[in-house]
Coordinates of C-alpha atoms in Angstrom, one line a residue:
X1406 CA 169.6 51.4 -2.2
X1407 CA 165.8 51.4 -2.1
X1408 CA 163.9 54.3 -3.6
X1409 CA 160.1 54.6 -3.1
X1410 CA 158.1 57.4 -4.7
X1411 CA 155.2 58.4 -6.9
X1412 CA 156.6 61.1 -9.2
X1413 CA 159.6 62.0 -11.3
X1414 CA 161.8 62.6 -8.3
X1415 CA 161.9 58.8 -7.6
X1416 CA 163.1 58.0 -11.1
X1417 CA 165.6 60.8 -11.2
X1418 CA 167.0 59.8 -7.8
X1419 CA 167.4 56.2 -8.9
X1420 CA 169.3 57.4 -12.0
X1421 CA 171.5 59.6 -9.9
X1422 CA 172.4 56.8 -7.5
X1423 CA 173.3 54.5 -10.4
X1424 CA 175.0 57.0 -12.6
X1425 CA 177.1 59.0 -10.1
X1426 CA 177.5 56.7 -7.1
X1427 CA 177.3 53.3 -8.9
X1428 CA 174.9 51.8 -6.4
X1429 CA 172.5 48.9 -6.8
X1430 CA 169.0 50.4 -6.8
X1431 CA 165.5 48.9 -6.1
X1432 CA 162.8 51.3 -7.3
X1433 CA 159.3 51.1 -5.9
X1434 CA 156.6 53.0 -7.9
X1435 CA 152.8 52.9 -8.0
X1436 CA 151.2 50.5 -10.5
X1437 CA 150.4 51.7 -13.9
X1438 CA 146.8 52.8 -14.4
X1439 CA 146.6 51.5 -17.9
X1440 CA 147.7 47.9 -17.2
X1441 CA 146.9 45.5 -14.4
X1442 CA 149.6 45.6 -11.6
X1443 CA 152.2 43.0 -12.4
X1444 CA 155.7 42.6 -10.9
X1445 CA 158.4 44.2 -13.0
X1446 CA 155.8 45.4 -15.6
X1447 CA 153.9 48.5 -16.5
X1448 CA 154.7 52.1 -17.4
X1449 CA 156.7 52.7 -14.3
X1450 CA 159.2 50.0 -15.3
X1451 CA 159.3 51.4 -18.9
X1452 CA 160.0 54.9 -17.6
X1453 CA 162.7 53.6 -15.2
X1454 CA 164.3 51.5 -17.9
X1455 CA 164.4 54.4 -20.2
X1456 CA 166.0 56.6 -17.5
X1457 CA 168.6 53.9 -16.7
X1458 CA 169.3 53.5 -20.4
X1459 CA 169.9 57.2 -20.8
X1460 CA 172.0 57.1 -17.7
X1461 CA 174.2 54.4 -19.2
X1462 CA 174.7 56.5 -22.3
X1463 CA 175.5 59.5 -20.2
X1464 CA 178.1 57.5 -18.3
X1465 CA 179.7 56.3 -21.5
X1466 CA 179.9 59.9 -22.6
X1467 CA 181.4 61.4 -19.5
X1468 CA 179.9 61.0 -16.0
X1469 CA 181.3 57.6 -14.9
X1470 CA 184.7 56.5 -13.8
X1471 CA 187.1 55.9 -16.7
X1472 CA 188.0 52.4 -15.6
X1473 CA 184.5 51.3 -14.7
X1474 CA 182.2 49.2 -16.8
X1475 CA 178.6 50.0 -15.9
X1476 CA 175.8 47.6 -16.6
X1477 CA 172.2 48.6 -15.8
X1478 CA 171.3 47.0 -12.5
X1479 CA 167.7 48.0 -11.8
X1480 CA 164.9 46.3 -10.1
X1481 CA 161.5 48.0 -10.4
X1482 CA 158.6 47.0 -8.2
X1483 CA 155.0 48.2 -8.5
X1484 CA 153.1 48.8 -5.3
X1485 CA 150.2 51.1 -4.4
X1486 CA 151.7 51.9 -0.9
X1487 CA 155.0 51.2 0.8
X1488 CA 153.6 48.6 3.3
X1489 CA 155.7 46.4 5.5
X1490 CA 155.3 43.5 3.0
X1491 CA 156.4 45.7 0.1
X1492 CA 159.4 47.1 2.0
X1493 CA 160.4 43.5 2.9
X1494 CA 160.1 42.4 -0.7
X1495 CA 162.3 45.4 -1.7
X1496 CA 165.0 44.1 0.6
X1497 CA 164.9 46.9 3.2
X1498 CA 166.2 44.6 5.8
X1499 CA 169.4 44.2 3.8
X1500 CA 169.6 47.6 2.2
X1501 CA 172.1 50.4 3.1
X1502 CA 169.7 53.3 2.6
X1503 CA 166.0 54.0 1.9
X1504 CA 164.6 57.1 0.3
X1505 CA 160.9 57.9 0.7
X1506 CA 160.0 60.6 -1.7
X1507 CA 156.2 60.3 -1.9
X1508 CA 154.3 63.5 -2.3
X1509 CA 152.3 62.8 0.9
X1510 CA 154.0 63.5 4.2
X1511 CA 152.0 60.9 6.1
X1512 CA 152.9 58.2 3.7
X1513 CA 156.6 58.9 4.0
X1514 CA 156.4 59.0 7.9
X1515 CA 154.4 55.8 8.1
X1516 CA 156.9 54.0 5.8
X1517 CA 159.9 55.4 7.7
X1518 CA 158.6 54.1 11.0
X1519 CA 158.1 50.7 9.5
X1520 CA 161.5 50.6 7.8
X1521 CA 163.3 51.6 11.0
X1522 CA 161.7 48.6 12.7
X1523 CA 162.7 46.3 9.9
X1524 CA 166.3 47.5 9.8
X1525 CA 167.6 49.7 12.7
X1526 CA 170.9 50.2 10.8
X1527 CA 169.1 51.6 7.7
X1528 CA 170.0 55.1 6.5
X1529 CA 166.7 56.9 5.9
X1530 CA 166.0 59.9 3.7
X1531 CA 162.5 61.5 3.9
X1532 CA 160.8 64.0 1.7
X1533 CA 158.7 66.2 4.0
X1534 CA 157.2 69.6 3.3
X1535 CA 156.5 70.4 7.0
X1536 CA 160.0 71.4 8.2
X1537 CA 159.2 71.6 11.9
X1538 CA 157.6 68.2 11.8
X1539 CA 160.5 66.9 9.9
X1540 CA 162.9 68.0 12.6
X1541 CA 161.0 66.1 15.2
X1542 CA 160.7 63.0 13.0
X1543 CA 164.4 63.1 12.3
X1544 CA 165.3 63.2 16.0
X1545 CA 162.7 60.4 16.8
X1546 CA 164.1 58.0 14.1
X1547 CA 167.7 58.7 15.1
X1548 CA 167.0 58.0 18.7
X1549 CA 165.2 54.8 17.8
X1550 CA 168.2 53.7 15.7
X1551 CA 170.7 54.5 18.5
X1552 CA 168.6 52.5 21.1
X1553 CA 168.3 49.6 18.7
X1554 CA 172.0 49.6 18.0
X1555 CA 172.8 49.6 21.7
X1556 CA 170.4 46.8 22.3
X1557 CA 172.0 44.8 19.5
X1558 CA 175.5 45.4 20.9
X1559 CA 174.4 44.3 24.4
X1560 CA 172.8 41.2 23.0
X1561 CA 176.0 40.2 21.2
X1562 CA 178.2 40.9 24.2
X1563 CA 175.9 38.7 26.3
X1564 CA 176.4 35.8 23.9
X1565 CA 180.2 35.8 24.0
X1566 CA 180.6 38.0 20.9
X1567 CA 178.7 35.7 18.6
X1568 CA 176.6 37.4 16.0
X1569 CA 177.8 36.8 12.6
X1570 CA 176.4 39.5 10.2
X1571 CA 178.3 42.5 11.5
X1572 CA 176.4 45.1 9.5
X1573 CA 174.5 45.2 6.2
X1574 CA 176.5 45.4 3.1
X1575 CA 179.5 47.0 4.7
X1576 CA 177.7 50.3 5.2
X1577 CA 177.1 50.1 8.9
X1578 CA 179.4 50.8 11.8
X1579 CA 179.6 54.6 11.5
X1580 CA 177.3 56.9 13.4
X1581 CA 176.9 59.2 10.4
X1582 CA 175.7 56.2 8.3
X1583 CA 172.9 55.2 10.7
X1584 CA 171.0 58.4 10.4
X1585 CA 167.8 60.0 9.3
X1586 CA 167.8 63.0 6.9
X1587 CA 164.7 65.0 6.2
X1588 CA 164.7 67.1 3.0
X1589 CA 162.3 69.2 1.0
X1590 CA 162.2 70.2 -2.6
X1591 CA 162.3 73.9 -1.7
X1592 CA 165.5 73.6 0.4
X1593 CA 167.4 71.4 -2.1
X1594 CA 166.5 73.2 -5.3
X1595 CA 167.0 76.8 -4.0
X1596 CA 170.8 76.8 -4.2
X1597 CA 170.8 75.5 -7.8
X1598 CA 168.1 78.0 -8.9
X1599 CA 170.0 80.9 -7.3
X1600 CA 173.3 79.9 -8.9
X1601 CA 171.5 79.5 -12.3
X1602 CA 170.1 83.1 -12.0
X1603 CA 173.5 84.5 -11.1
X1604 CA 176.1 82.6 -13.2
X1605 CA 174.0 80.5 -15.5
X1606 CA 174.8 77.1 -14.1
X1607 CA 173.1 74.7 -11.7
X1608 CA 176.2 72.5 -11.1
X1609 CA 176.9 73.9 -7.7
X1610 CA 177.7 72.5 -4.2
X1611 CA 176.1 74.1 -1.1
X1612 CA 178.8 74.1 1.6
X1613 CA 177.5 75.4 4.9
X1614 CA 175.6 78.2 3.1
X1615 CA 178.3 79.0 0.5
X1616 CA 177.6 78.2 -3.1
X1617 CA 180.5 76.7 -4.9
X1618 CA 180.8 75.9 -8.6
X1619 CA 183.3 74.1 -10.8
X1620 CA 184.4 76.1 -13.8
X1621 CA 186.2 74.8 -16.9
X1622 CA 189.0 77.1 -18.0
X1623 CA 190.9 77.1 -21.3
X1624 CA 194.6 76.4 -21.3
X1625 CA 196.6 79.6 -20.4
X1626 CA 198.3 81.3 -23.3
X1627 CA 202.1 81.9 -23.2
X1628 CA 203.0 84.5 -20.6
X1629 CA 199.4 84.4 -19.2
X1630 CA 198.9 83.7 -15.5
X1631 CA 195.7 81.7 -14.9
X1632 CA 193.5 82.5 -11.9
X1633 CA 193.6 79.4 -9.7
X1634 CA 190.3 80.3 -7.9
X1635 CA 189.9 78.5 -4.6
X1636 CA 191.8 75.5 -5.9
X1637 CA 192.3 73.4 -9.0
X1638 CA 190.1 70.4 -8.9
X1639 CA 191.2 68.6 -12.1
X1640 CA 193.2 68.9 -15.3
X1641 CA 191.2 68.1 -18.4
X1642 CA 192.1 65.6 -21.0
X1643 CA 195.0 66.6 -23.3
X1644 CA 192.7 66.2 -26.3
X1645 CA 189.7 67.9 -24.8
X1646 CA 190.3 71.1 -26.9
X1647 CA 190.8 69.1 -30.1
X1648 CA 187.5 68.4 -31.9
X1649 CA 189.0 65.5 -33.7
X1650 CA 190.8 64.0 -30.6
X1651 CA 189.5 61.3 -28.4
X1652 CA 189.6 61.3 -24.7
X1653 CA 192.5 59.3 -23.4
X1654 CA 192.8 57.2 -20.3
X1655 CA 194.2 58.5 -17.1
X1656 CA 196.8 55.8 -17.1
X1657 CA 198.3 57.1 -20.3
X1658 CA 198.4 60.6 -19.0
X1659 CA 196.1 62.0 -21.7
X1660 CA 192.9 61.6 -19.7
X1661 CA 191.6 63.9 -16.9
X1662 CA 193.6 64.1 -13.7
X1663 CA 191.5 64.6 -10.6
X1664 CA 192.9 66.5 -7.7
X1665 CA 196.4 67.1 -9.1
X1666 CA 199.2 68.5 -7.0
X1667 CA 201.1 71.8 -7.6
X1668 CA 203.8 70.1 -9.6
X1669 CA 201.3 68.5 -11.9
X1670 CA 199.4 71.8 -12.4
X1671 CA 202.6 73.6 -13.2
X1672 CA 203.8 70.9 -15.6
X1673 CA 200.5 70.8 -17.5
X1674 CA 200.8 72.8 -20.7
X1675 CA 198.1 73.1 -23.2
X1676 CA 195.5 71.5 -20.9
X1677 CA 192.4 73.1 -19.5
X1678 CA 191.6 72.9 -15.9
X1679 CA 188.5 72.7 -13.6
X1680 CA 188.7 75.4 -10.9
X1681 CA 186.5 75.7 -7.8
X1682 CA 185.0 79.2 -7.4
X1683 CA 182.5 80.8 -5.0
X1684 CA 179.3 81.9 -6.6
X1685 CA 179.0 85.7 -6.1
X1686 CA 176.8 88.5 -7.3
X1687 CA 178.4 91.3 -9.3
X1688 CA 175.4 93.6 -9.6
X1689 CA 174.4 96.6 -7.4
X1690 CA 174.2 95.7 -3.7
X1691 CA 171.3 96.3 -1.4
X1692 CA 171.1 99.7 0.1
X1693 CA 172.6 99.9 3.6
X1694 CA 170.1 100.1 6.4
X1695 CA 170.5 99.7 10.1
X1696 CA 168.5 96.8 11.5
X1697 CA 165.5 97.9 13.5
X1698 CA 165.8 101.6 12.6
X1699 CA 163.3 103.1 10.1
X1700 CA 165.0 105.8 8.0
X1701 CA 163.6 109.3 7.9
X1702 CA 163.1 109.2 4.2
X1703 CA 160.6 106.3 4.6
X1704 CA 158.4 108.3 6.9
X1705 CA 157.7 111.2 4.6
X1706 CA 157.4 111.4 0.8
X1707 CA 159.8 113.6 -1.2
X1708 CA 157.1 116.1 -2.0
X1709 CA 156.2 116.4 1.7
X1710 CA 159.8 116.8 2.7
X1711 CA 160.3 119.7 0.2
X1712 CA 157.1 121.3 1.4
X1713 CA 158.2 121.2 5.0
X1714 CA 161.7 122.6 4.1
X1715 CA 160.0 125.5 2.2
X1716 CA 157.9 126.4 5.2
X1717 CA 160.8 126.2 7.6
X1718 CA 162.8 128.5 5.3
X1719 CA 159.8 130.9 5.2
X1720 CA 159.6 131.0 9.0
X1721 CA 163.3 131.7 9.2
X1722 CA 163.0 134.5 6.7
X1723 CA 160.1 136.1 8.6
X1724 CA 162.1 136.0 11.8
X1725 CA 165.1 137.7 10.2
X1726 CA 162.8 140.3 8.7
X1727 CA 161.3 141.0 12.1
X1728 CA 164.7 141.4 13.6
X1729 CA 165.6 144.0 11.0
X1730 CA 162.3 145.9 11.3
X1731 CA 162.0 146.0 15.2
X1732 CA 165.6 145.5 16.3
X1733 CA 164.3 142.8 18.7
X1734 CA 166.5 140.0 20.2
X1735 CA 166.7 137.0 17.8
X1736 CA 165.0 134.7 20.3
X1737 CA 162.2 137.2 20.9
X1738 CA 161.8 137.7 17.1
X1739 CA 161.5 133.9 16.6
X1740 CA 159.0 133.7 19.4
X1741 CA 156.9 136.6 18.0
X1742 CA 157.0 135.0 14.5
X1743 CA 155.7 131.7 15.9
X1744 CA 152.9 133.4 17.7
X1745 CA 151.9 135.2 14.5
X1746 CA 152.3 131.9 12.6
X1747 CA 149.8 130.1 14.8
X1748 CA 147.5 133.2 15.0
X1749 CA 147.7 133.5 18.8
X1750 CA 149.4 136.9 19.0
X1751 CA 147.6 140.2 19.4
X1752 CA 146.9 142.2 16.2
X1753 CA 149.6 144.7 15.5
X1754 CA 147.2 147.6 15.1
X1755 CA 149.3 150.4 16.6
X1756 CA 152.6 148.9 15.3
X1757 CA 154.6 150.3 12.4
X1758 CA 153.6 149.3 8.8
X1759 CA 156.5 146.9 8.4
X1760 CA 155.5 145.0 11.5
X1761 CA 151.9 144.7 10.3
X1762 CA 153.0 143.4 6.9
X1763 CA 155.2 140.8 8.6
X1764 CA 152.3 139.7 10.8
X1765 CA 150.0 139.2 7.8
X1766 CA 152.7 137.2 6.0
X1767 CA 153.2 135.1 9.1
X1768 CA 149.5 134.4 9.3
X1769 CA 149.4 133.4 5.6
X1770 CA 152.4 131.0 6.2
X1771 CA 150.5 129.6 9.2
X1772 CA 147.5 128.8 7.0
X1773 CA 149.8 127.0 4.6
X1774 CA 151.5 125.1 7.5
X1775 CA 148.4 123.6 8.9
X1776 CA 147.6 121.2 6.0
X1777 CA 151.3 120.3 5.6
X1778 CA 151.5 119.4 9.3
X1779 CA 148.3 117.3 9.0
X1780 CA 149.6 115.5 5.9
X1781 CA 152.9 114.8 7.7
X1782 CA 151.1 113.3 10.7
X1783 CA 148.8 111.2 8.6
X1784 CA 151.7 110.0 6.4
X1785 CA 153.9 109.1 9.3
X1786 CA 151.1 107.2 11.0
X1787 CA 150.4 105.4 7.8
X1788 CA 154.0 104.5 7.4
X1789 CA 154.2 103.0 10.9
X1790 CA 150.9 101.2 10.4
X1791 CA 152.0 99.6 7.1
X1792 CA 155.6 99.0 8.1
X1793 CA 155.0 95.3 7.6
X1794 CA 153.0 95.8 4.4
X1795 CA 154.2 95.1 0.9
X1796 CA 156.6 97.6 -0.6
X1797 CA 156.5 98.8 -4.1
X1798 CA 159.6 98.7 -6.4
X1799 CA 161.6 102.0 -6.2
X1800 CA 161.7 104.1 -9.3
X1801 CA 165.4 104.0 -9.9
X1802 CA 165.8 100.3 -9.3
X1803 CA 168.0 98.4 -11.7
X1804 CA 170.2 95.3 -11.9
X1805 CA 167.8 93.3 -9.7
X1806 CA 166.3 89.9 -10.0
X1807 CA 162.6 89.5 -10.8
X1808 CA 161.1 86.5 -8.9
X1809 CA 157.8 85.2 -10.1
X1810 CA 155.9 83.1 -7.6
X1811 CA 156.1 83.1 -3.8
X1812 CA 155.1 79.5 -3.2
X1813 CA 157.1 76.8 -1.6
X1814 CA 160.1 77.0 -4.0
X1815 CA 159.9 80.8 -4.6
X1816 CA 160.0 81.6 -0.8
X1817 CA 163.1 79.6 -0.2
X1818 CA 164.8 81.1 -3.3
X1819 CA 163.9 84.6 -2.1
X1820 CA 165.5 83.9 1.3
X1821 CA 168.7 82.7 -0.4
X1822 CA 168.9 85.7 -2.7
X1823 CA 168.6 88.1 0.3
X1824 CA 171.2 86.2 2.2
X1825 CA 173.5 87.0 -0.8
X1826 CA 172.5 90.7 -0.6
X1827 CA 170.9 90.6 -4.0
X1828 CA 168.0 93.1 -4.8
X1829 CA 164.8 91.3 -5.6
X1830 CA 161.3 92.3 -6.9
X1831 CA 158.7 89.6 -6.5
X1832 CA 155.5 89.1 -8.5
X1833 CA 152.7 87.1 -6.9
X1834 CA 149.0 86.7 -8.0
X1835 CA 147.8 85.4 -4.6
X1836 CA 147.8 88.0 -1.8
X1837 CA 147.6 85.2 0.7
X1838 CA 150.6 83.2 -0.6
X1839 CA 152.9 81.6 1.9
X1840 CA 155.8 83.8 0.8
X1841 CA 154.0 87.1 1.4
X1842 CA 154.9 87.1 5.1
X1843 CA 158.6 86.5 4.3
X1844 CA 158.6 89.3 1.8
X1845 CA 157.1 91.7 4.4
X1846 CA 159.7 90.6 6.9
X1847 CA 162.6 91.1 4.5
X1848 CA 161.1 94.3 3.1
X1849 CA 161.2 93.1 -0.4
X1850 CA 159.1 94.9 -3.1
X1851 CA 156.2 92.9 -4.3
X1852 CA 153.9 93.4 -7.2
X1853 CA 150.5 91.8 -6.6
X1854 CA 149.0 90.7 -9.9
X1855 CA 148.8 88.0 -12.6
X1856 CA 152.1 87.9 -14.4
X1857 CA 150.3 87.0 -17.7
X1858 CA 148.4 90.3 -17.6
X1859 CA 149.9 93.3 -19.4
X1860 CA 151.8 95.8 -17.3
X1861 CA 152.6 93.5 -14.3
X1862 CA 156.2 92.7 -15.4
X1863 CA 156.7 96.3 -16.3
X1864 CA 155.7 97.3 -12.7
X1865 CA 158.5 94.9 -11.6
X1866 CA 161.0 96.9 -13.7
X1867 CA 161.7 93.9 -16.0
X1868 CA 163.3 96.2 -18.6
X1869 CA 166.1 97.1 -16.1
X1870 CA 166.5 93.7 -14.4
X1871 CA 169.5 91.4 -14.6
X1872 CA 167.6 88.1 -14.4
X1873 CA 164.1 86.6 -14.3
X1874 CA 163.2 83.6 -12.2
X1875 CA 159.8 82.1 -13.2
X1876 CA 159.0 79.7 -10.3
X1877 CA 155.2 79.5 -10.2
X1878 CA 153.6 76.1 -10.0
X1879 CA 152.0 76.4 -13.5
X1880 CA 154.4 75.5 -16.4
X1881 CA 152.4 77.5 -19.0
X1882 CA 152.5 80.6 -16.8
X1883 CA 156.3 80.4 -16.4
X1884 CA 156.8 79.8 -20.1
X1885 CA 154.4 82.7 -21.0
X1886 CA 156.2 85.1 -18.6
X1887 CA 159.7 84.2 -20.0
X1888 CA 158.5 84.6 -23.6
X1889 CA 156.9 88.0 -22.8
X1890 CA 160.1 89.1 -21.0
X1891 CA 162.1 88.1 -24.0
X1892 CA 160.0 90.4 -26.2
X1893 CA 160.6 93.3 -23.8
X1894 CA 164.3 92.6 -23.3
X1895 CA 165.9 89.9 -25.6
X1896 CA 169.2 89.6 -23.7
X1897 CA 167.6 89.1 -20.3
X1898 CA 168.9 86.1 -18.3
X1899 CA 165.8 83.9 -17.7
X1900 CA 165.3 80.7 -15.6
X1901 CA 162.0 79.0 -15.6
X1902 CA 160.8 76.1 -13.5
X1903 CA 159.1 73.3 -15.3
X1904 CA 157.7 70.1 -13.8
X1905 CA 158.7 67.5 -16.5
X1906 CA 162.4 67.1 -17.2
X1907 CA 161.9 66.3 -20.9
X1908 CA 159.6 69.3 -21.4
X1909 CA 162.3 71.4 -19.7
X1910 CA 164.9 70.2 -22.1
X1911 CA 162.7 70.9 -25.1
X1912 CA 161.9 74.4 -24.0
X1913 CA 165.5 75.1 -23.3
X1914 CA 166.7 74.0 -26.7
X1915 CA 163.9 76.0 -28.5
X1916 CA 164.7 79.2 -26.5
X1917 CA 168.4 78.8 -27.0
X1918 CA 167.9 78.5 -30.8
X1919 CA 165.5 81.5 -30.9
X1920 CA 167.7 83.7 -28.6
X1921 CA 171.3 82.6 -29.0
X1922 CA 172.7 85.8 -27.5
X1923 CA 170.6 85.4 -24.2
X1924 CA 171.1 83.0 -21.4
X1925 CA 168.1 80.8 -20.9
X1926 CA 167.8 77.9 -18.4
X1927 CA 164.8 75.6 -17.9
X1928 CA 165.0 73.5 -14.7
X1929 CA 162.9 70.6 -13.5
X1930 CA 162.5 70.4 -9.7
X1931 CA 163.0 66.7 -9.6
X1932 CA 166.2 67.1 -11.7
X1933 CA 167.6 69.7 -9.3
X1934 CA 166.5 67.9 -6.1
X1935 CA 167.8 64.4 -7.0
X1936 CA 171.5 65.1 -6.3
X1937 CA 170.8 66.4 -2.7
X1938 CA 168.7 63.3 -2.0
X1939 CA 171.3 61.0 -3.4
X1940 CA 174.0 62.6 -1.4
X1941 CA 171.9 62.2 1.8
X1942 CA 171.5 58.5 1.0
X1943 CA 175.2 58.1 0.8
X1944 CA 175.6 59.7 4.2
X1945 CA 175.1 63.1 5.9
X1946 CA 178.7 64.1 5.2
X1947 CA 178.2 64.1 1.4
X1948 CA 177.6 67.7 0.2
X1949 CA 177.3 67.1 -3.6
X1950 CA 179.0 65.8 -6.7
X1951 CA 180.4 67.5 -9.8
X1952 CA 181.2 65.6 -13.0
X1953 CA 184.6 66.0 -14.7
X1954 CA 184.5 64.4 -18.1
X1955 CA 184.2 60.7 -17.4
X1956 CA 185.0 61.1 -13.7
X1957 CA 183.0 62.4 -10.7
X1958 CA 184.3 64.4 -7.8
X1959 CA 182.5 64.2 -4.5
X1960 CA 182.4 66.9 -1.8
X1961 CA 182.1 65.8 1.8
X1962 CA 182.2 67.3 5.3
X1963 CA 184.3 65.0 7.5
X1964 CA 185.2 65.1 11.2
X1965 CA 189.0 64.5 11.5
X1966 CA 188.6 62.4 14.6
X1967 CA 189.0 58.7 13.8
X1968 CA 190.7 59.1 10.4
X1969 CA 194.5 58.4 10.7
X1970 CA 194.9 59.8 7.1
X1971 CA 193.9 63.2 8.5
X1972 CA 194.3 63.4 12.2
X1973 CA 197.7 64.8 13.4
X1974 CA 198.8 65.6 9.8
X1975 CA 199.3 68.9 8.1
X1976 CA 197.1 70.0 5.2
X1977 CA 199.9 69.2 2.8
X1978 CA 200.5 65.8 4.4
X1979 CA 196.8 64.9 4.3
X1980 CA 196.6 65.7 0.6
X1981 CA 196.7 62.6 -1.5
X1982 CA 196.7 63.5 -5.2
X1983 CA 194.0 61.7 -7.2
X1984 CA 192.2 60.6 -4.0
X1985 CA 191.2 63.4 -1.7
X1986 CA 192.2 67.0 -0.8
X1987 CA 191.2 69.2 2.2
X1988 CA 189.6 72.3 0.9
X1989 CA 188.3 74.2 4.0
X1990 CA 188.1 74.1 7.8
X1991 CA 184.8 74.6 9.6
X1992 CA 185.7 76.9 12.5
X1993 CA 182.0 77.0 13.6
X1994 CA 182.2 73.4 14.6
X1995 CA 184.7 74.1 17.3
X1996 CA 183.5 77.6 18.3
X1997 CA 186.3 79.5 16.6
X1998 CA 185.3 82.1 14.1
X1999 CA 188.5 84.0 13.8
X2000 CA 189.5 84.5 10.2
X2001 CA 186.4 82.8 8.9
X2002 CA 184.5 83.5 5.7
X2003 CA 181.2 85.5 5.7
X2004 CA 179.1 85.4 8.8
X2005 CA 177.1 82.2 9.1
X2006 CA 179.5 80.2 7.1
X2007 CA 182.4 79.5 9.4
X2008 CA 184.5 78.0 6.6
X2009 CA 188.2 79.0 6.1
X2010 CA 189.3 78.3 2.6
X2011 CA 192.9 79.7 2.6
X2012 CA 194.3 77.1 5.0
X2013 CA 198.1 77.1 5.1
X2014 CA 199.8 73.8 4.2
X2015 CA 201.4 73.8 7.6
X2016 CA 198.1 73.7 9.5
X2017 CA 197.9 70.6 11.6
X2018 CA 194.4 68.9 11.6
X2019 CA 193.2 68.2 15.1
X2020 CA 190.8 65.6 16.3
X2021 CA 187.9 68.1 16.8
X2022 CA 188.3 69.7 13.4
X2023 CA 185.6 69.4 10.7
X2024 CA 186.9 69.8 7.2
X2025 CA 185.3 70.0 3.8
X2026 CA 187.2 68.0 1.2
X2027 CA 187.0 66.9 -2.4
X2028 CA 187.5 63.3 -3.2
X2029 CA 187.0 60.6 -5.8
X2030 CA 184.6 57.8 -5.1
X2031 CA 187.3 55.4 -4.3
X2032 CA 189.3 57.9 -2.3
X2033 CA 186.2 58.8 -0.2
X2034 CA 185.4 55.1 0.3
X2035 CA 189.0 54.5 1.5
X2036 CA 189.0 57.5 3.8
X2037 CA 185.6 56.6 5.4
X2038 CA 186.5 52.9 5.7
X2039 CA 183.8 51.7 3.4
X2040 CA 184.1 48.8 1.0
X2041 CA 183.9 49.7 -2.7
X2042 CA 181.6 47.5 -4.7
X2043 CA 183.1 46.0 -7.9
X2044 CA 181.1 46.5 -11.0
X2045 CA 178.8 43.5 -11.9

């Protein structure tokens, strides 16, 4: 795997590939500014070596395979730009995948075009901020790869089948492997930030729009029935709950058991389990509102509605009084009252005293009605004119999420929160921010102002909120907002975005020590985005990875066609304990949405064991690294 970048995402991505997927990595970074550019030297290499060293320590503590011996295998190159010569020196022509995560879109596109020409079978992962351009680039590079593959196949056929390489590193040969994936920081970090705000964890998997998390549960007590969730992913080590115990190996039966069958789960006594759950929101839901219909309450204010109701009651009372005084027909009485009300009736000079008094009262009510009607018209016109304008937080709002910053990250997080029907109040200092249009379209309350100024967070009802998401582009602003929110409400769940991963860890530890009863999470964008980029480098079917002690579980979306271990078998027969397990069926892939999960998902999680997997089915499964490699027909690489 080759990773090219100029910020912390490149280093974090290289660490993720080595620590989780055990891949050989070549890291290409800009030369150090303090020292002359030399091969394998400079601050970039030092930073990368430090990351790889911490990665090895983490693997030894619980993120690698139990039976794997991992040796740091890095190669760090320094280059100002990813030119053709630099990519060739990095071994792109022999690599399985290339990630271009520079901060400049043009640099990534230019390098991707060059890399596709050097290696048509290369799997490309690009970091682009322009999503529309990214879609076109993805289609263009995929089409170029397909044409190059067809040309290569035709050349080999014309030479009698001679052609001796047959793929690069055993990674070619699958249509899903020779592909281009375009990602952005906003899209990849939004699910983790949303899950952190809801349940306090960023270890989630985004499966077709559904957020899933793996939860460790203590051993059930005698007579207690444990909730299995969606499924049981693993049984923890027998000594995991013993502070003095050491983790055993899986061969001895004391270590963690991944993807156990029902018999193993039932027989496991005194062992905790890792259960898969769907991330959900337990707070107050959004108020129901029909799409495209503006409710009557939004047209007029409450004070104006009460004024109109009082005037209508006065008119009805005058009409009833006129019926009593003159014995007129009710319709005629109402008509005469309206004439008096609008001052277009003849004066009742020769009428009885009661009729004259009623006419004077009707005229007085008419004088009061005119300004109320004028206010109603102006207010209704103003409401229609500003239907797309920013809304203010309602007075009785509570249990909501306060989102600071409507930039690139904040806008995507706002969309995901609304997809989960979570009430949100946004705070943005720039009235022309890119997320303002999205907030207007989604009718989300927005407070325009500097969050560091007094009274801005109070306007967002921070004292009645459930969580605070500080996602501005300035680290000090996010930190100041969280500290101020802590002073207002010490138990508030707070998540702040910080650029540097080490700084994020330091802030998290300090806030946790100062407020032990509150949930605080500090997240680095590069730390959150790296797993998605790493999964894309492994192939489009990889959805994510979740560590279980010293093992790692991968989640993948696989088409059943072409896999004899799945095709034509029932869900029970396709389940191989310790290797892979079918979790869900994607009904949207075959156009069948009957019995599916929430709209837009198309995933059915309660599949019966007797369901037969067909060739056109697309399933979501959990697997170990070796199990997934065996299922996809890839060769696993032995540790060096």
